[in-house]
C-alpha positions as a printed NumPy array, in Angstrom:
array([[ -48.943,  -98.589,  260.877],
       [ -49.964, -102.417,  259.939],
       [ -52.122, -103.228,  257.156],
       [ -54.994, -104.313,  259.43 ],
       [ -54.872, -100.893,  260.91 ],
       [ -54.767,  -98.625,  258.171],
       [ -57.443, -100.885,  256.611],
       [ -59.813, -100.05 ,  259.646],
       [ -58.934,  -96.535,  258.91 ],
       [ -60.614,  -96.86 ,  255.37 ],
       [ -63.704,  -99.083,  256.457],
       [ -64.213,  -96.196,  259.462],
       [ -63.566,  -93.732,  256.57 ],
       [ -66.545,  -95.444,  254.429],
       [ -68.473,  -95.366,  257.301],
       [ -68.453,  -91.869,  257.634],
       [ -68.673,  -91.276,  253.835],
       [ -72.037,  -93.439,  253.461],
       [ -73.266,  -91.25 ,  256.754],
       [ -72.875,  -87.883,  255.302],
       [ -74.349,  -88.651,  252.373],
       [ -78.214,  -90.279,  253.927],
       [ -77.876,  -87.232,  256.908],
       [ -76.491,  -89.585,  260.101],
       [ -73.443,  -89.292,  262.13 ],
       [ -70.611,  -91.621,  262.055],
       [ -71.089,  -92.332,  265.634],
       [ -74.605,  -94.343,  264.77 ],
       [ -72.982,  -96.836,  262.767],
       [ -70.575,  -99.321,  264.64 ],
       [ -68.262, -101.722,  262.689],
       [ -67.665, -105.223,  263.814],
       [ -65.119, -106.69 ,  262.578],
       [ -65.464, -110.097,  261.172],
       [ -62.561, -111.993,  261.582],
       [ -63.318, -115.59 ,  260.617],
       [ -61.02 , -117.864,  258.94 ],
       [ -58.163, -115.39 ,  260.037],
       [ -55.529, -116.412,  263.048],
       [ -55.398, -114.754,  266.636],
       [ -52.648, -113.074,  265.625],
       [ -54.787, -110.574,  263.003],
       [ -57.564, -110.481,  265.449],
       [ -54.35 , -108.723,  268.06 ],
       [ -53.455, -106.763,  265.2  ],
       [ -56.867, -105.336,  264.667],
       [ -57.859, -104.69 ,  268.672],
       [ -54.152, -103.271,  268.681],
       [ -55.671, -100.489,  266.581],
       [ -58.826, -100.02 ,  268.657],
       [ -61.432, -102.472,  267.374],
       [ -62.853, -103.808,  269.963],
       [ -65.838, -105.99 ,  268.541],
       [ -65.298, -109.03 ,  266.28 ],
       [ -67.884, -111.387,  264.496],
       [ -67.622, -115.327,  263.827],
       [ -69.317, -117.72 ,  261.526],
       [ -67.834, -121.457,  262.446],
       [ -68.362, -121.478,  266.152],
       [ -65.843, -124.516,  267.017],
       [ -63.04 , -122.409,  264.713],
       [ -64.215, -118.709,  267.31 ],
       [ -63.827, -121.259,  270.615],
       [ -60.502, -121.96 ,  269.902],
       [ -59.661, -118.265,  268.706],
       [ -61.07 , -116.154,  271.427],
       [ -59.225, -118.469,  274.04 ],
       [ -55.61 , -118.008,  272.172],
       [ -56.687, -114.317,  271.988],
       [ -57.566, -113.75 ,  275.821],
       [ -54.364, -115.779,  276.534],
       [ -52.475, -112.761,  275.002],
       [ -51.069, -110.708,  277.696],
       [ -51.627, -106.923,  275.34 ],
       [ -55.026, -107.809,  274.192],
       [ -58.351, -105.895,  275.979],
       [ -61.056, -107.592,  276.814],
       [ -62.908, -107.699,  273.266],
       [ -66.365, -108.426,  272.355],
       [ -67.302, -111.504,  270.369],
       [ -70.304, -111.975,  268.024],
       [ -71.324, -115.07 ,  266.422],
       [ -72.839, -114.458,  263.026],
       [ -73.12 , -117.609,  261.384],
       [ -75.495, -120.092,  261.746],
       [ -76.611, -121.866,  265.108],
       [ -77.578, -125.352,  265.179],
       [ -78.993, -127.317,  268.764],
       [ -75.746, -129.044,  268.888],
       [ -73.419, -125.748,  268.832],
       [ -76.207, -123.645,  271.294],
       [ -73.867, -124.547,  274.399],
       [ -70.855, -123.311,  273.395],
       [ -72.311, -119.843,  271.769],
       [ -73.955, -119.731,  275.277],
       [ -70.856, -120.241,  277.201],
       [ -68.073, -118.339,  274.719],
       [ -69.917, -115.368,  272.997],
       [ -71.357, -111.894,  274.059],
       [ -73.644, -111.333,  271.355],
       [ -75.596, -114.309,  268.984],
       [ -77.098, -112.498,  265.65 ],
       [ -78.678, -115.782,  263.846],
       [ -81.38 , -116.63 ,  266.431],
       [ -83.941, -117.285,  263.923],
       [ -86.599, -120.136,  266.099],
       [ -87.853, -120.522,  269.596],
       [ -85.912, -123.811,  270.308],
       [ -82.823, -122.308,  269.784],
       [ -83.487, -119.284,  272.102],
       [ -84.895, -121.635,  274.225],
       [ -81.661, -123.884,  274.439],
       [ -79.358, -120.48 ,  274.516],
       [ -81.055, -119.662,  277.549],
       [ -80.803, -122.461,  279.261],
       [ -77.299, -122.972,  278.239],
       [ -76.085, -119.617,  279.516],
       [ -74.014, -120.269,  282.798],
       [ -74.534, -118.322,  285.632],
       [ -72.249, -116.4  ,  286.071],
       [ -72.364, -114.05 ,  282.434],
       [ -73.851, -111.397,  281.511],
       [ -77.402, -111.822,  279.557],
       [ -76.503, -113.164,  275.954],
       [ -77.308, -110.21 ,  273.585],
       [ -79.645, -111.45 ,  270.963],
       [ -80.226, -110.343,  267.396],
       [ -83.426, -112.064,  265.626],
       [ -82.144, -113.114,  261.633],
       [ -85.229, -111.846,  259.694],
       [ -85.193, -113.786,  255.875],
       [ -86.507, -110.7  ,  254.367],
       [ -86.008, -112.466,  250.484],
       [ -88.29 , -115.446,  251.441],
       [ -84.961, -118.3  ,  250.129],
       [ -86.46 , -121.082,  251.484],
       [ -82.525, -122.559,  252.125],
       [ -81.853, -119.247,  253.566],
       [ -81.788, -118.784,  257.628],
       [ -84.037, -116.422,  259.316],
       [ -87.615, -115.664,  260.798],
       [ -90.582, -114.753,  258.175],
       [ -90.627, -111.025,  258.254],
       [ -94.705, -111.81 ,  259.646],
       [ -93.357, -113.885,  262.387],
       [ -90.735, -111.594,  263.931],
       [ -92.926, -110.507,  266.34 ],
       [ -93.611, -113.822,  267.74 ],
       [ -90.11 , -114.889,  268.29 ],
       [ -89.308, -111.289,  269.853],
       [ -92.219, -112.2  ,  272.433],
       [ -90.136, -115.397,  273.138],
       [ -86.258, -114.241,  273.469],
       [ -88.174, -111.685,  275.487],
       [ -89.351, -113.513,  278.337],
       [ -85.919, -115.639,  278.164],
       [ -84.08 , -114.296,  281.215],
       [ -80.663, -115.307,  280.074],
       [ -80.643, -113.579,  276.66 ],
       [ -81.175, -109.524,  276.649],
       [ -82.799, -109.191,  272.97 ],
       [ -81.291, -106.272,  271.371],
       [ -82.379, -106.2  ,  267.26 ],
       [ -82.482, -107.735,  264.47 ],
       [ -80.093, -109.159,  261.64 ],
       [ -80.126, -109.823,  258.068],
       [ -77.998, -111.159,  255.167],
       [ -79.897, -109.991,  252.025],
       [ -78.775, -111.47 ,  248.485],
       [ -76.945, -109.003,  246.589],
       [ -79.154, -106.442,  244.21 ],
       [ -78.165, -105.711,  240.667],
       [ -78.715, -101.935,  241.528],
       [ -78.087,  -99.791,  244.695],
       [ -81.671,  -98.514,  244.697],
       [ -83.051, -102.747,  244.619],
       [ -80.366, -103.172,  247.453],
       [ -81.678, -100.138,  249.221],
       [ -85.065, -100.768,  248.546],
       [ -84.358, -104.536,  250.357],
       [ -82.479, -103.656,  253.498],
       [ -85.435, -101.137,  253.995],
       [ -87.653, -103.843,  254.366],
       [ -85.427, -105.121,  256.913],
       [ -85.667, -102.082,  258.585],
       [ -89.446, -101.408,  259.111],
       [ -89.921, -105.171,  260.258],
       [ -86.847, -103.397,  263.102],
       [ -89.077, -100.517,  263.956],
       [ -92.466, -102.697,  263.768],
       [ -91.077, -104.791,  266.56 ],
       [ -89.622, -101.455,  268.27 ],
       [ -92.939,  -99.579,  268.213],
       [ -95.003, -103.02 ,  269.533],
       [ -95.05 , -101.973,  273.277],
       [ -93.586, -105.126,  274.319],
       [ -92.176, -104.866,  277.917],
       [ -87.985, -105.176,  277.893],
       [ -87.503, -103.433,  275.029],
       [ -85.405, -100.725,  276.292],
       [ -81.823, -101.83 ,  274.712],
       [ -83.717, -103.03 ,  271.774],
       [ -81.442, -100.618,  269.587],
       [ -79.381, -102.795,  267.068],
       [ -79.882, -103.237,  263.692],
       [ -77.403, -105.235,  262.051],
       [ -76.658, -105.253,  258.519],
       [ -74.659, -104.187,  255.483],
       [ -71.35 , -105.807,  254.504],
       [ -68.822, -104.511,  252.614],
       [ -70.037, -104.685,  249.279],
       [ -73.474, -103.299,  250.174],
       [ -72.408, -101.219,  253.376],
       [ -73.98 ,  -97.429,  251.702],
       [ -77.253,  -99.146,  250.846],
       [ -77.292, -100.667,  254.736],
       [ -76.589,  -97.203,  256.322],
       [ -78.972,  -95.084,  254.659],
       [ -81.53 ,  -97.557,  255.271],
       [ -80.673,  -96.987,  259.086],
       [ -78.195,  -99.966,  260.087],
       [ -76.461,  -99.493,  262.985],
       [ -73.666, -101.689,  262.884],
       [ -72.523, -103.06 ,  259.689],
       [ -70.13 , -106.485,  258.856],
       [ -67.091, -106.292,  257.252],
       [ -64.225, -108.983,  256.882],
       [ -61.759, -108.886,  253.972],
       [ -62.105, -105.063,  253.826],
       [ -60.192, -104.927,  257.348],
       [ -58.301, -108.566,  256.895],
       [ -57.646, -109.224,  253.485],
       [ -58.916, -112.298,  251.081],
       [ -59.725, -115.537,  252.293],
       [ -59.019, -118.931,  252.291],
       [ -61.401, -121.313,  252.647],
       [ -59.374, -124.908,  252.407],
       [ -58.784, -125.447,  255.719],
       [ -62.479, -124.897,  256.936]])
């Protein structure tokens, strides 16, 4: 067994750990594996051992790396997120190279993502980033104006809007980190409960990393972030 695989084995184990103790089932939680900064080759190594889904932060860097991966004869077809953030000049290649954008976080960049997204893909699968600790150099909606953005990605035809997203700061206790990703939560089910039409596959709530992946599941993620748990440590000096 590689490394990458038996780490997966130990995030999927923590999964299930951080399930049975807030009452869920392993199967609500999904993993996505994020794989930036790391080769094509470790991305292989990881759908080689059955993860499928894979989150990106530089967008140029995930271009290049999910064309060297589809090139590779004994790699599925995989499912790319982009996690980091989206400026107006990057919105056409998300549009044309991704399945999923977490960090929409304004109406001109849905706007632009939408317009951007050729013909002949699927809907874009949309996360709203919710700034839930109010950083003013932090990315992500005001909590208070989720709602309006929703209404927007919602009547975009090209994007499918499926949740919402968050990258907290770190707490100095699990109950403060708890106590934050909850308030991530309710502004998930505020916008689930609204009655706006097209919310049928509005079922994702992304969050939790590795170092605050319990707190994330018991307040009811459903698909949490991890990188160096699954690929190792990083290097940064070439990015």
């Amino acid at each position: 067994m590689t490394t990458i695989a038996s780490k997966l084995q130990s995030v999927y184990a923590q999964i299930g750990d951080a399930c049975q103790k807030c009452g869920r089932q392993p199967t609500e939680v999904a993993l996505l594996a994020v794989s930036k900064t790391f080769p094509a080759e470790a991305v292989r190594e990881a759908a080689l051992a059955g993860q499928w889904a894979f989150g990106e932060n530089y967008i140029q860097e995930a271009v290049d790396k999910i064309a060297a991966v589809r090139a590779m004869a004994d790699v599925p077809a995989l499912q790319w997120h982009c996690i980091g953030p989206i400026q107006s000049n990057k919105t056409r290649l998300v549009a044309e190279h991704f399945d999923w954008a977490h960090t929409v976080d304004r109406d001109k960049i849905a706007q632009r993502l939408n317009d951007q997204r050729p013909d002949g893909l699927a809907p874009l699968q949309v996360c709203i980033q919710v700034n839930v600790d109010g950083g003013a150099t932090k990315s992500g909606v005001a909590p208070e104006d989720a709602l309006a953005l929703a209404r927007t990605v919602l009547a975009l035809p090209r994007l499918q809007l499926r949740g919402v997203m968050s990258i907290p700061d770190p707490q100095p206790t699990e109950a403060a980190m708890l106590a934050v990703h909850q308030r991530v939560a309710a502004v998930f089910d505020y916008i689930r409960a609204s009655g706006l039409a097209g919310l049928e596959q509005f079922d994702t709530l992304s969050l939790g990393m590795t170092a605050d992946l319990e707190a994330a599941v018991a307040a009811g993620s459903t698909l949490v972030r991890v990188g160096s748990g699954i690929f190792g440590a990083r290097s940064y000096g070439a990015s």
